[in-house]
mmCIF file with all atom_site columns, C-alpha atoms in Angstrom:
data_model
loop_
_atom_site.group_PDB
_atom_site.id
_atom_site.type_symbol
_atom_site.label_atom_id
_atom_site.label_alt_id
_atom_site.label_comp_id
_atom_site.label_asym_id
_atom_site.label_entity_id
_atom_site.label_seq_id
_atom_site.pdbx_PDB_ins_code
_atom_site.Cartn_x
_atom_site.Cartn_y
_atom_site.Cartn_z
_atom_site.occupancy
_atom_site.B_iso_or_equiv
_atom_site.pdbx_formal_charge
_atom_site.auth_seq_id
_atom_site.auth_comp_id
_atom_site.auth_asym_id
_atom_site.auth_atom_id
_atom_site.pdbx_PDB_model_num
ATOM 1   C CA . UNK F 1 1  ? 226.912 226.911 -5.173 1.00 42.00 ? 1  UNK F CA 1
ATOM 2   C CA . UNK F 1 2  ? 227.456 228.092 -1.627 1.00 47.00 ? 2  UNK F CA 1
ATOM 3   C CA . UNK F 1 3  ? 226.586 224.875 0.189  1.00 55.00 ? 3  UNK F CA 1
ATOM 4   C CA . UNK F 1 4  ? 229.198 223.473 2.527  1.00 66.00 ? 4  UNK F CA 1
ATOM 5   C CA . UNK F 1 5  ? 231.047 220.343 1.512  1.00 91.00 ? 5  UNK F CA 1
ATOM 6   C CA . UNK F 1 6  ? 233.020 218.259 3.970  1.00 95.00 ? 6  UNK F CA 1
ATOM 7   C CA . UNK F 1 7  ? 235.995 215.940 3.723  1.00 96.00 ? 7  UNK F CA 1
ATOM 8   C CA . UNK F 1 8  ? 236.428 213.569 6.673  1.00 96.00 ? 8  UNK F CA 1
ATOM 9   C CA . UNK F 1 9  ? 240.031 212.573 7.324  1.00 97.00 ? 9  UNK F CA 1
ATOM 10  C CA . UNK F 1 10 ? 240.618 208.889 8.060  1.00 96.00 ? 10 UNK F CA 1
ATOM 11  C CA . UNK F 1 11 ? 243.315 206.318 7.448  1.00 95.00 ? 11 UNK F CA 1
ATOM 12  C CA . UNK F 1 12 ? 243.852 206.745 3.694  1.00 96.00 ? 12 UNK F CA 1
ATOM 13  C CA . UNK F 1 13 ? 246.947 208.456 2.248  1.00 96.00 ? 13 UNK F CA 1
ATOM 14  C CA . UNK F 1 14 ? 247.066 212.255 2.538  1.00 95.00 ? 14 UNK F CA 1
ATOM 15  C CA . UNK F 1 15 ? 246.889 212.743 -1.235 1.00 96.00 ? 15 UNK F CA 1
ATOM 16  C CA . UNK F 1 16 ? 243.469 211.052 -1.433 1.00 97.00 ? 16 UNK F CA 1
ATOM 17  C CA . UNK F 1 17 ? 242.001 213.767 0.796  1.00 96.00 ? 17 UNK F CA 1
ATOM 18  C CA . UNK F 1 18 ? 243.850 216.572 -1.009 1.00 95.00 ? 18 UNK F CA 1
ATOM 19  C CA . UNK F 1 19 ? 242.333 215.399 -4.285 1.00 95.00 ? 19 UNK F CA 1
ATOM 20  C CA . UNK F 1 20 ? 238.890 215.147 -2.666 1.00 95.00 ? 20 UNK F CA 1
ATOM 21  C CA . UNK F 1 21 ? 239.168 218.810 -1.597 1.00 94.00 ? 21 UNK F CA 1
ATOM 22  C CA . UNK F 1 22 ? 240.424 219.994 -4.980 1.00 93.00 ? 22 UNK F CA 1
ATOM 23  C CA . UNK F 1 23 ? 237.632 218.078 -6.732 1.00 93.00 ? 23 UNK F CA 1
ATOM 24  C CA . UNK F 1 24 ? 234.999 219.736 -4.556 1.00 93.00 ? 24 UNK F CA 1
ATOM 25  C CA . UNK F 1 25 ? 236.393 223.171 -5.446 1.00 92.00 ? 25 UNK F CA 1
ATOM 26  C CA . UNK F 1 26 ? 236.581 222.176 -9.122 1.00 90.00 ? 26 UNK F CA 1
ATOM 27  C CA . UNK F 1 27 ? 232.920 221.219 -9.019 1.00 90.00 ? 27 UNK F CA 1
ATOM 28  C CA . UNK F 1 28 ? 231.934 224.700 -7.905 1.00 89.00 ? 28 UNK F CA 1
ATOM 29  C CA . UNK F 1 29 ? 232.126 224.595 -4.091 1.00 90.00 ? 29 UNK F CA 1
ATOM 30  C CA . UNK F 1 30 ? 233.173 227.870 -2.514 1.00 90.00 ? 30 UNK F CA 1
ATOM 31  C CA . UNK F 1 31 ? 233.674 226.486 0.982  1.00 93.00 ? 31 UNK F CA 1
ATOM 32  C CA . UNK F 1 32 ? 235.156 223.081 1.800  1.00 95.00 ? 32 UNK F CA 1
ATOM 33  C CA . UNK F 1 33 ? 235.409 221.827 5.382  1.00 96.00 ? 33 UNK F CA 1
ATOM 34  C CA . UNK F 1 34 ? 238.120 219.389 6.424  1.00 97.00 ? 34 UNK F CA 1
ATOM 35  C CA . UNK F 1 35 ? 237.106 217.460 9.547  1.00 97.00 ? 35 UNK F CA 1
ATOM 36  C CA . UNK F 1 36 ? 239.217 215.149 11.679 1.00 97.00 ? 36 UNK F CA 1
ATOM 37  C CA . UNK F 1 37 ? 239.358 213.608 15.140 1.00 95.00 ? 37 UNK F CA 1
ATOM 38  C CA . UNK F 1 38 ? 242.166 212.433 17.387 1.00 94.00 ? 38 UNK F CA 1
ATOM 39  C CA . UNK F 1 39 ? 245.389 211.313 15.680 1.00 93.00 ? 39 UNK F CA 1
ATOM 40  C CA . UNK F 1 40 ? 243.996 212.320 12.269 1.00 96.00 ? 40 UNK F CA 1
ATOM 41  C CA . UNK F 1 41 ? 244.158 216.014 13.228 1.00 96.00 ? 41 UNK F CA 1
ATOM 42  C CA . UNK F 1 42 ? 247.805 216.241 12.103 1.00 96.00 ? 42 UNK F CA 1
ATOM 43  C CA . UNK F 1 43 ? 246.836 214.778 8.752  1.00 97.00 ? 43 UNK F CA 1
ATOM 44  C CA . UNK F 1 44 ? 244.005 217.300 8.373  1.00 97.00 ? 44 UNK F CA 1
ATOM 45  C CA . UNK F 1 45 ? 246.545 220.130 8.688  1.00 97.00 ? 45 UNK F CA 1
ATOM 46  C CA . UNK F 1 46 ? 248.788 218.401 6.113  1.00 96.00 ? 46 UNK F CA 1
ATOM 47  C CA . UNK F 1 47 ? 245.849 218.139 3.694  1.00 96.00 ? 47 UNK F CA 1
ATOM 48  C CA . UNK F 1 48 ? 245.016 221.834 4.062  1.00 96.00 ? 48 UNK F CA 1
ATOM 49  C CA . UNK F 1 49 ? 248.646 222.893 3.606  1.00 95.00 ? 49 UNK F CA 1
ATOM 50  C CA . UNK F 1 50 ? 249.198 220.739 0.516  1.00 94.00 ? 50 UNK F CA 1
ATOM 51  C CA . UNK F 1 51 ? 245.910 221.866 -1.075 1.00 93.00 ? 51 UNK F CA 1
ATOM 52  C CA . UNK F 1 52 ? 246.940 225.489 -0.533 1.00 92.00 ? 52 UNK F CA 1
ATOM 53  C CA . UNK F 1 53 ? 250.660 225.445 -1.250 1.00 89.00 ? 53 UNK F CA 1
ATOM 54  C CA . UNK F 1 54 ? 251.509 222.701 -3.696 1.00 85.00 ? 54 UNK F CA 1
ATOM 55  C CA . UNK F 1 55 ? 248.528 223.319 -5.967 1.00 80.00 ? 55 UNK F CA 1
ATOM 56  C CA . UNK F 1 56 ? 248.573 227.140 -5.713 1.00 66.00 ? 56 UNK F CA 1
ATOM 57  C CA . UNK F 1 57 ? 244.940 227.442 -6.708 1.00 74.00 ? 57 UNK F CA 1
ATOM 58  C CA . UNK F 1 58 ? 243.922 230.450 -4.651 1.00 88.00 ? 58 UNK F CA 1
ATOM 59  C CA . UNK F 1 59 ? 242.605 228.293 -1.811 1.00 92.00 ? 59 UNK F CA 1
ATOM 60  C CA . UNK F 1 60 ? 242.837 229.935 1.618  1.00 93.00 ? 60 UNK F CA 1
ATOM 61  C CA . UNK F 1 61 ? 242.085 229.026 5.210  1.00 95.00 ? 61 UNK F CA 1
ATOM 62  C CA . UNK F 1 62 ? 238.952 230.913 6.179  1.00 95.00 ? 62 UNK F CA 1
ATOM 63  C CA . UNK F 1 63 ? 238.624 229.669 9.734  1.00 95.00 ? 63 UNK F CA 1
ATOM 64  C CA . UNK F 1 64 ? 239.705 226.863 12.060 1.00 96.00 ? 64 UNK F CA 1
ATOM 65  C CA . UNK F 1 65 ? 237.695 225.438 14.959 1.00 96.00 ? 65 UNK F CA 1
ATOM 66  C CA . UNK F 1 66 ? 238.800 222.951 17.574 1.00 96.00 ? 66 UNK F CA 1
ATOM 67  C CA . UNK F 1 67 ? 236.441 221.053 19.805 1.00 95.00 ? 67 UNK F CA 1
ATOM 68  C CA . UNK F 1 68 ? 235.949 218.013 22.023 1.00 93.00 ? 68 UNK F CA 1
ATOM 69  C CA . UNK F 1 69 ? 233.673 215.152 21.021 1.00 93.00 ? 69 UNK F CA 1
ATOM 70  C CA . UNK F 1 70 ? 232.399 212.334 23.189 1.00 91.00 ? 70 UNK F CA 1
ATOM 71  C CA . UNK F 1 71 ? 233.072 208.981 21.589 1.00 88.00 ? 71 UNK F CA 1
ATOM 72  C CA . UNK F 1 72 ? 231.752 205.716 23.004 1.00 87.00 ? 72 UNK F CA 1
ATOM 73  C CA . UNK F 1 73 ? 234.300 202.900 22.817 1.00 83.00 ? 73 UNK F CA 1
ATOM 74  C CA . UNK F 1 74 ? 232.961 199.777 21.088 1.00 84.00 ? 74 UNK F CA 1
ATOM 75  C CA . UNK F 1 75 ? 235.160 197.529 23.207 1.00 85.00 ? 75 UNK F CA 1
ATOM 76  C CA . UNK F 1 76 ? 234.694 198.821 26.729 1.00 86.00 ? 76 UNK F CA 1
ATOM 77  C CA . UNK F 1 77 ? 231.530 200.911 26.399 1.00 86.00 ? 77 UNK F CA 1
ATOM 78  C CA . UNK F 1 78 ? 233.329 203.801 28.088 1.00 89.00 ? 78 UNK F CA 1
ATOM 79  C CA . UNK F 1 79 ? 232.812 207.346 26.859 1.00 89.00 ? 79 UNK F CA 1
ATOM 80  C CA . UNK F 1 80 ? 236.051 209.032 25.857 1.00 88.00 ? 80 UNK F CA 1
ATOM 81  C CA . UNK F 1 81 ? 236.744 212.667 25.077 1.00 90.00 ? 81 UNK F CA 1
ATOM 82  C CA . UNK F 1 82 ? 238.396 213.093 21.697 1.00 94.00 ? 82 UNK F CA 1
ATOM 83  C CA . UNK F 1 83 ? 239.686 216.357 20.254 1.00 95.00 ? 83 UNK F CA 1
ATOM 84  C CA . UNK F 1 84 ? 238.443 217.355 16.822 1.00 96.00 ? 84 UNK F CA 1
ATOM 85  C CA . UNK F 1 85 ? 239.294 220.008 14.260 1.00 97.00 ? 85 UNK F CA 1
ATOM 86  C CA . UNK F 1 86 ? 237.396 221.696 11.455 1.00 97.00 ? 86 UNK F CA 1
ATOM 87  C CA . UNK F 1 87 ? 239.411 223.586 8.859  1.00 97.00 ? 87 UNK F CA 1
ATOM 88  C CA . UNK F 1 88 ? 237.307 225.774 6.557  1.00 96.00 ? 88 UNK F CA 1
ATOM 89  C CA . UNK F 1 89 ? 238.918 226.362 3.168  1.00 95.00 ? 89 UNK F CA 1
ATOM 90  C CA . UNK F 1 90 ? 237.584 228.969 0.769  1.00 94.00 ? 90 UNK F CA 1
ATOM 91  C CA . UNK F 1 91 ? 238.460 229.930 -2.767 1.00 87.00 ? 91 UNK F CA 1
ATOM 92  C CA . UNK B 2 1  ? 251.919 241.593 31.316 1.00 42.00 ? 1  UNK B CA 1
ATOM 93  C CA . UNK B 2 2  ? 250.916 241.349 27.685 1.00 47.00 ? 2  UNK B CA 1
ATOM 94  C CA . UNK B 2 3  ? 254.002 239.607 26.357 1.00 55.00 ? 3  UNK B CA 1
ATOM 95  C CA . UNK B 2 4  ? 253.447 236.384 24.472 1.00 66.00 ? 4  UNK B CA 1
ATOM 96  C CA . UNK B 2 5  ? 254.457 233.135 26.124 1.00 91.00 ? 5  UNK B CA 1
ATOM 97  C CA . UNK B 2 6  ? 254.840 229.931 24.187 1.00 95.00 ? 6  UNK B CA 1
ATOM 98  C CA . UNK B 2 7  ? 254.539 226.252 25.016 1.00 96.00 ? 7  UNK B CA 1
ATOM 99  C CA . UNK B 2 8  ? 256.201 223.908 22.498 1.00 96.00 ? 8  UNK B CA 1
ATOM 100 C CA . UNK B 2 9  ? 254.573 220.492 22.271 1.00 97.00 ? 9  UNK B CA 1
ATOM 101 C CA . UNK B 2 10 ? 256.963 217.537 22.165 1.00 96.00 ? 10 UNK B CA 1
ATOM 102 C CA . UNK B 2 11 ? 257.002 213.943 23.365 1.00 95.00 ? 11 UNK B CA 1
ATOM 103 C CA . UNK B 2 12 ? 256.073 214.424 27.031 1.00 96.00 ? 12 UNK B CA 1
ATOM 104 C CA . UNK B 2 13 ? 252.633 213.476 28.407 1.00 96.00 ? 13 UNK B CA 1
ATOM 105 C CA . UNK B 2 14 ? 249.764 215.843 27.545 1.00 95.00 ? 14 UNK B CA 1
ATOM 106 C CA . UNK B 2 15 ? 249.270 216.875 31.168 1.00 96.00 ? 15 UNK B CA 1
ATOM 107 C CA . UNK B 2 16 ? 252.790 218.344 31.367 1.00 97.00 ? 16 UNK B CA 1
ATOM 108 C CA . UNK B 2 17 ? 251.920 220.847 28.660 1.00 96.00 ? 17 UNK B CA 1
ATOM 109 C CA . UNK B 2 18 ? 248.488 221.603 30.129 1.00 95.00 ? 18 UNK B CA 1
ATOM 110 C CA . UNK B 2 19 ? 250.148 222.471 33.434 1.00 95.00 ? 19 UNK B CA 1
ATOM 111 C CA . UNK B 2 20 ? 252.742 224.598 31.627 1.00 95.00 ? 20 UNK B CA 1
ATOM 112 C CA . UNK B 2 21 ? 249.929 226.632 30.021 1.00 94.00 ? 21 UNK B CA 1
ATOM 113 C CA . UNK B 2 22 ? 247.977 227.005 33.265 1.00 93.00 ? 22 UNK B CA 1
ATOM 114 C CA . UNK B 2 23 ? 251.149 228.089 35.090 1.00 93.00 ? 23 UNK B CA 1
ATOM 115 C CA . UNK B 2 24 ? 251.827 230.794 32.492 1.00 93.00 ? 24 UNK B CA 1
ATOM 116 C CA . UNK B 2 25 ? 248.305 232.155 32.935 1.00 92.00 ? 25 UNK B CA 1
ATOM 117 C CA . UNK B 2 26 ? 248.662 231.928 36.709 1.00 90.00 ? 26 UNK B CA 1
ATOM 118 C CA . UNK B 2 27 ? 251.838 234.004 36.501 1.00 90.00 ? 27 UNK B CA 1
ATOM 119 C CA . UNK B 2 28 ? 250.009 236.833 34.775 1.00 88.00 ? 28 UNK B CA 1
ATOM 120 C CA . UNK B 2 29 ? 250.211 236.022 31.071 1.00 90.00 ? 29 UNK B CA 1
ATOM 121 C CA . UNK B 2 30 ? 247.199 237.133 29.064 1.00 90.00 ? 30 UNK B CA 1
ATOM 122 C CA . UNK B 2 31 ? 248.123 235.318 25.878 1.00 93.00 ? 31 UNK B CA 1
ATOM 123 C CA . UNK B 2 32 ? 249.689 231.847 25.716 1.00 95.00 ? 32 UNK B CA 1
ATOM 124 C CA . UNK B 2 33 ? 250.699 230.285 22.405 1.00 96.00 ? 33 UNK B CA 1
ATOM 125 C CA . UNK B 2 34 ? 250.751 226.495 21.957 1.00 97.00 ? 34 UNK B CA 1
ATOM 126 C CA . UNK B 2 35 ? 253.070 225.500 19.113 1.00 97.00 ? 35 UNK B CA 1
ATOM 127 C CA . UNK B 2 36 ? 253.529 222.085 17.518 1.00 97.00 ? 36 UNK B CA 1
ATOM 128 C CA . UNK B 2 37 ? 254.790 220.434 14.360 1.00 95.00 ? 37 UNK B CA 1
ATOM 129 C CA . UNK B 2 38 ? 253.947 217.226 12.520 1.00 94.00 ? 38 UNK B CA 1
ATOM 130 C CA . UNK B 2 39 ? 252.513 214.393 14.625 1.00 93.00 ? 39 UNK B CA 1
ATOM 131 C CA . UNK B 2 40 ? 252.457 216.617 17.723 1.00 96.00 ? 40 UNK B CA 1
ATOM 132 C CA . UNK B 2 41 ? 249.685 218.761 16.213 1.00 96.00 ? 41 UNK B CA 1
ATOM 133 C CA . UNK B 2 42 ? 246.991 216.398 17.541 1.00 96.00 ? 42 UNK B CA 1
ATOM 134 C CA . UNK B 2 43 ? 248.494 216.678 21.004 1.00 97.00 ? 43 UNK B CA 1
ATOM 135 C CA . UNK B 2 44 ? 248.493 220.489 20.779 1.00 97.00 ? 44 UNK B CA 1
ATOM 136 C CA . UNK B 2 45 ? 244.728 220.418 20.199 1.00 97.00 ? 45 UNK B CA 1
ATOM 137 C CA . UNK B 2 46 ? 244.313 218.025 23.169 1.00 96.00 ? 46 UNK B CA 1
ATOM 138 C CA . UNK B 2 47 ? 246.310 220.408 25.380 1.00 96.00 ? 47 UNK B CA 1
ATOM 139 C CA . UNK B 2 48 ? 244.167 223.399 24.380 1.00 95.00 ? 48 UNK B CA 1
ATOM 140 C CA . UNK B 2 49 ? 240.922 221.469 24.930 1.00 95.00 ? 49 UNK B CA 1
ATOM 141 C CA . UNK B 2 50 ? 241.934 220.146 28.344 1.00 94.00 ? 50 UNK B CA 1
ATOM 142 C CA . UNK B 2 51 ? 243.182 223.556 29.505 1.00 93.00 ? 51 UNK B CA 1
ATOM 143 C CA . UNK B 2 52 ? 239.858 225.089 28.460 1.00 92.00 ? 52 UNK B CA 1
ATOM 144 C CA . UNK B 2 53 ? 237.347 222.420 29.436 1.00 89.00 ? 53 UNK B CA 1
ATOM 145 C CA . UNK B 2 54 ? 238.652 220.388 32.346 1.00 85.00 ? 54 UNK B CA 1
ATOM 146 C CA . UNK B 2 55 ? 240.018 223.337 34.293 1.00 80.00 ? 55 UNK B CA 1
ATOM 147 C CA . UNK B 2 56 ? 237.185 225.792 33.436 1.00 65.00 ? 56 UNK B CA 1
ATOM 148 C CA . UNK B 2 57 ? 239.349 228.821 34.113 1.00 74.00 ? 57 UNK B CA 1
ATOM 149 C CA . UNK B 2 58 ? 237.941 231.224 31.532 1.00 88.00 ? 58 UNK B CA 1
ATOM 150 C CA . UNK B 2 59 ? 240.617 230.332 28.991 1.00 92.00 ? 59 UNK B CA 1
ATOM 151 C CA . UNK B 2 60 ? 239.473 230.717 25.376 1.00 93.00 ? 60 UNK B CA 1
ATOM 152 C CA . UNK B 2 61 ? 240.905 230.091 21.919 1.00 95.00 ? 61 UNK B CA 1
ATOM 153 C CA . UNK B 2 62 ? 241.677 233.500 20.436 1.00 95.00 ? 62 UNK B CA 1
ATOM 154 C CA . UNK B 2 63 ? 243.054 232.359 17.112 1.00 95.00 ? 63 UNK B CA 1
ATOM 155 C CA . UNK B 2 64 ? 244.565 229.353 15.343 1.00 96.00 ? 64 UNK B CA 1
ATOM 156 C CA . UNK B 2 65 ? 247.171 229.443 12.575 1.00 96.00 ? 65 UNK B CA 1
ATOM 157 C CA . UNK B 2 66 ? 248.440 226.580 10.464 1.00 96.00 ? 66 UNK B CA 1
ATOM 158 C CA . UNK B 2 67 ? 251.585 226.735 8.389  1.00 95.00 ? 67 UNK B CA 1
ATOM 159 C CA . UNK B 2 68 ? 254.317 224.756 6.661  1.00 93.00 ? 68 UNK B CA 1
ATOM 160 C CA . UNK B 2 69 ? 257.902 224.733 7.916  1.00 93.00 ? 69 UNK B CA 1
ATOM 161 C CA . UNK B 2 70 ? 260.987 223.492 6.143  1.00 91.00 ? 70 UNK B CA 1
ATOM 162 C CA . UNK B 2 71 ? 262.907 221.043 8.305  1.00 88.00 ? 71 UNK B CA 1
ATOM 163 C CA . UNK B 2 72 ? 266.286 219.650 7.320  1.00 87.00 ? 72 UNK B CA 1
ATOM 164 C CA . UNK B 2 73 ? 266.657 215.959 8.110  1.00 82.00 ? 73 UNK B CA 1
ATOM 165 C CA . UNK B 2 74 ? 269.720 215.158 10.206 1.00 84.00 ? 74 UNK B CA 1
ATOM 166 C CA . UNK B 2 75 ? 270.045 211.719 8.626  1.00 85.00 ? 75 UNK B CA 1
ATOM 167 C CA . UNK B 2 76 ? 269.677 212.385 4.925  1.00 86.00 ? 76 UNK B CA 1
ATOM 168 C CA . UNK B 2 77 ? 270.235 216.132 4.690  1.00 86.00 ? 77 UNK B CA 1
ATOM 169 C CA . UNK B 2 78 ? 267.009 216.442 2.701  1.00 88.00 ? 78 UNK B CA 1
ATOM 170 C CA . UNK B 2 79 ? 264.664 219.327 3.338  1.00 88.00 ? 79 UNK B CA 1
ATOM 171 C CA . UNK B 2 80 ? 261.171 218.194 4.300  1.00 88.00 ? 80 UNK B CA 1
ATOM 172 C CA . UNK B 2 81 ? 257.980 220.188 4.541  1.00 90.00 ? 81 UNK B CA 1
ATOM 173 C CA . UNK B 2 82 ? 256.320 219.783 7.928  1.00 94.00 ? 82 UNK B CA 1
ATOM 174 C CA . UNK B 2 83 ? 252.928 221.183 8.923  1.00 95.00 ? 83 UNK B CA 1
ATOM 175 C CA . UNK B 2 84 ? 252.771 223.303 12.054 1.00 96.00 ? 84 UNK B CA 1
ATOM 176 C CA . UNK B 2 85 ? 250.054 224.802 14.231 1.00 97.00 ? 85 UNK B CA 1
ATOM 177 C CA . UNK B 2 86 ? 249.884 227.763 16.592 1.00 97.00 ? 86 UNK B CA 1
ATOM 178 C CA . UNK B 2 87 ? 246.959 227.921 19.000 1.00 97.00 ? 87 UNK B CA 1
ATOM 179 C CA . UNK B 2 88 ? 246.585 231.267 20.767 1.00 96.00 ? 88 UNK B CA 1
ATOM 180 C CA . UNK B 2 89 ? 244.851 231.001 24.128 1.00 95.00 ? 89 UNK B CA 1
ATOM 181 C CA . UNK B 2 90 ? 243.660 234.080 25.992 1.00 93.00 ? 90 UNK B CA 1
ATOM 182 C CA . UNK B 2 91 ? 242.122 234.619 29.375 1.00 87.00 ? 91 UNK B CA 1
#
């Protein structure tokens, strides 16, 4: 019951990811990690805030990490640095 | 020397804010706070990562907070919830 479950933030609507988080908690997860890169970082924060505040279910932010990842561009083959975030939610 | 100094992230290029942070540290600050709301949150993480990694100056992330702020729209007068982030950098 203590394994880590992750939700990767992409281009879908915010509510999809909020529901994904809430479902993981509902299914017995105690720690859910929201991960995002680049422009999706803002959306990751939205997801965490909505999961915590609108659905007042005792979910809290346990920790937040930021980092830099190297991403190879498919078009140019260049390696770019992209910021990333990991938001750890616990119940 | 221990007062908190803040850098608010807006629409300027990332490097402007990186330089603002580095200047604050150079002038003797021990704690610099990067603040951003909404879409600028991704840029705030970029600023923190560049200040830490590209300019290897011993700057570290001390803490990160995320929150929700109520912003009143100038156009419609509606109150919107906007996510915000505070990244605390220390030397």
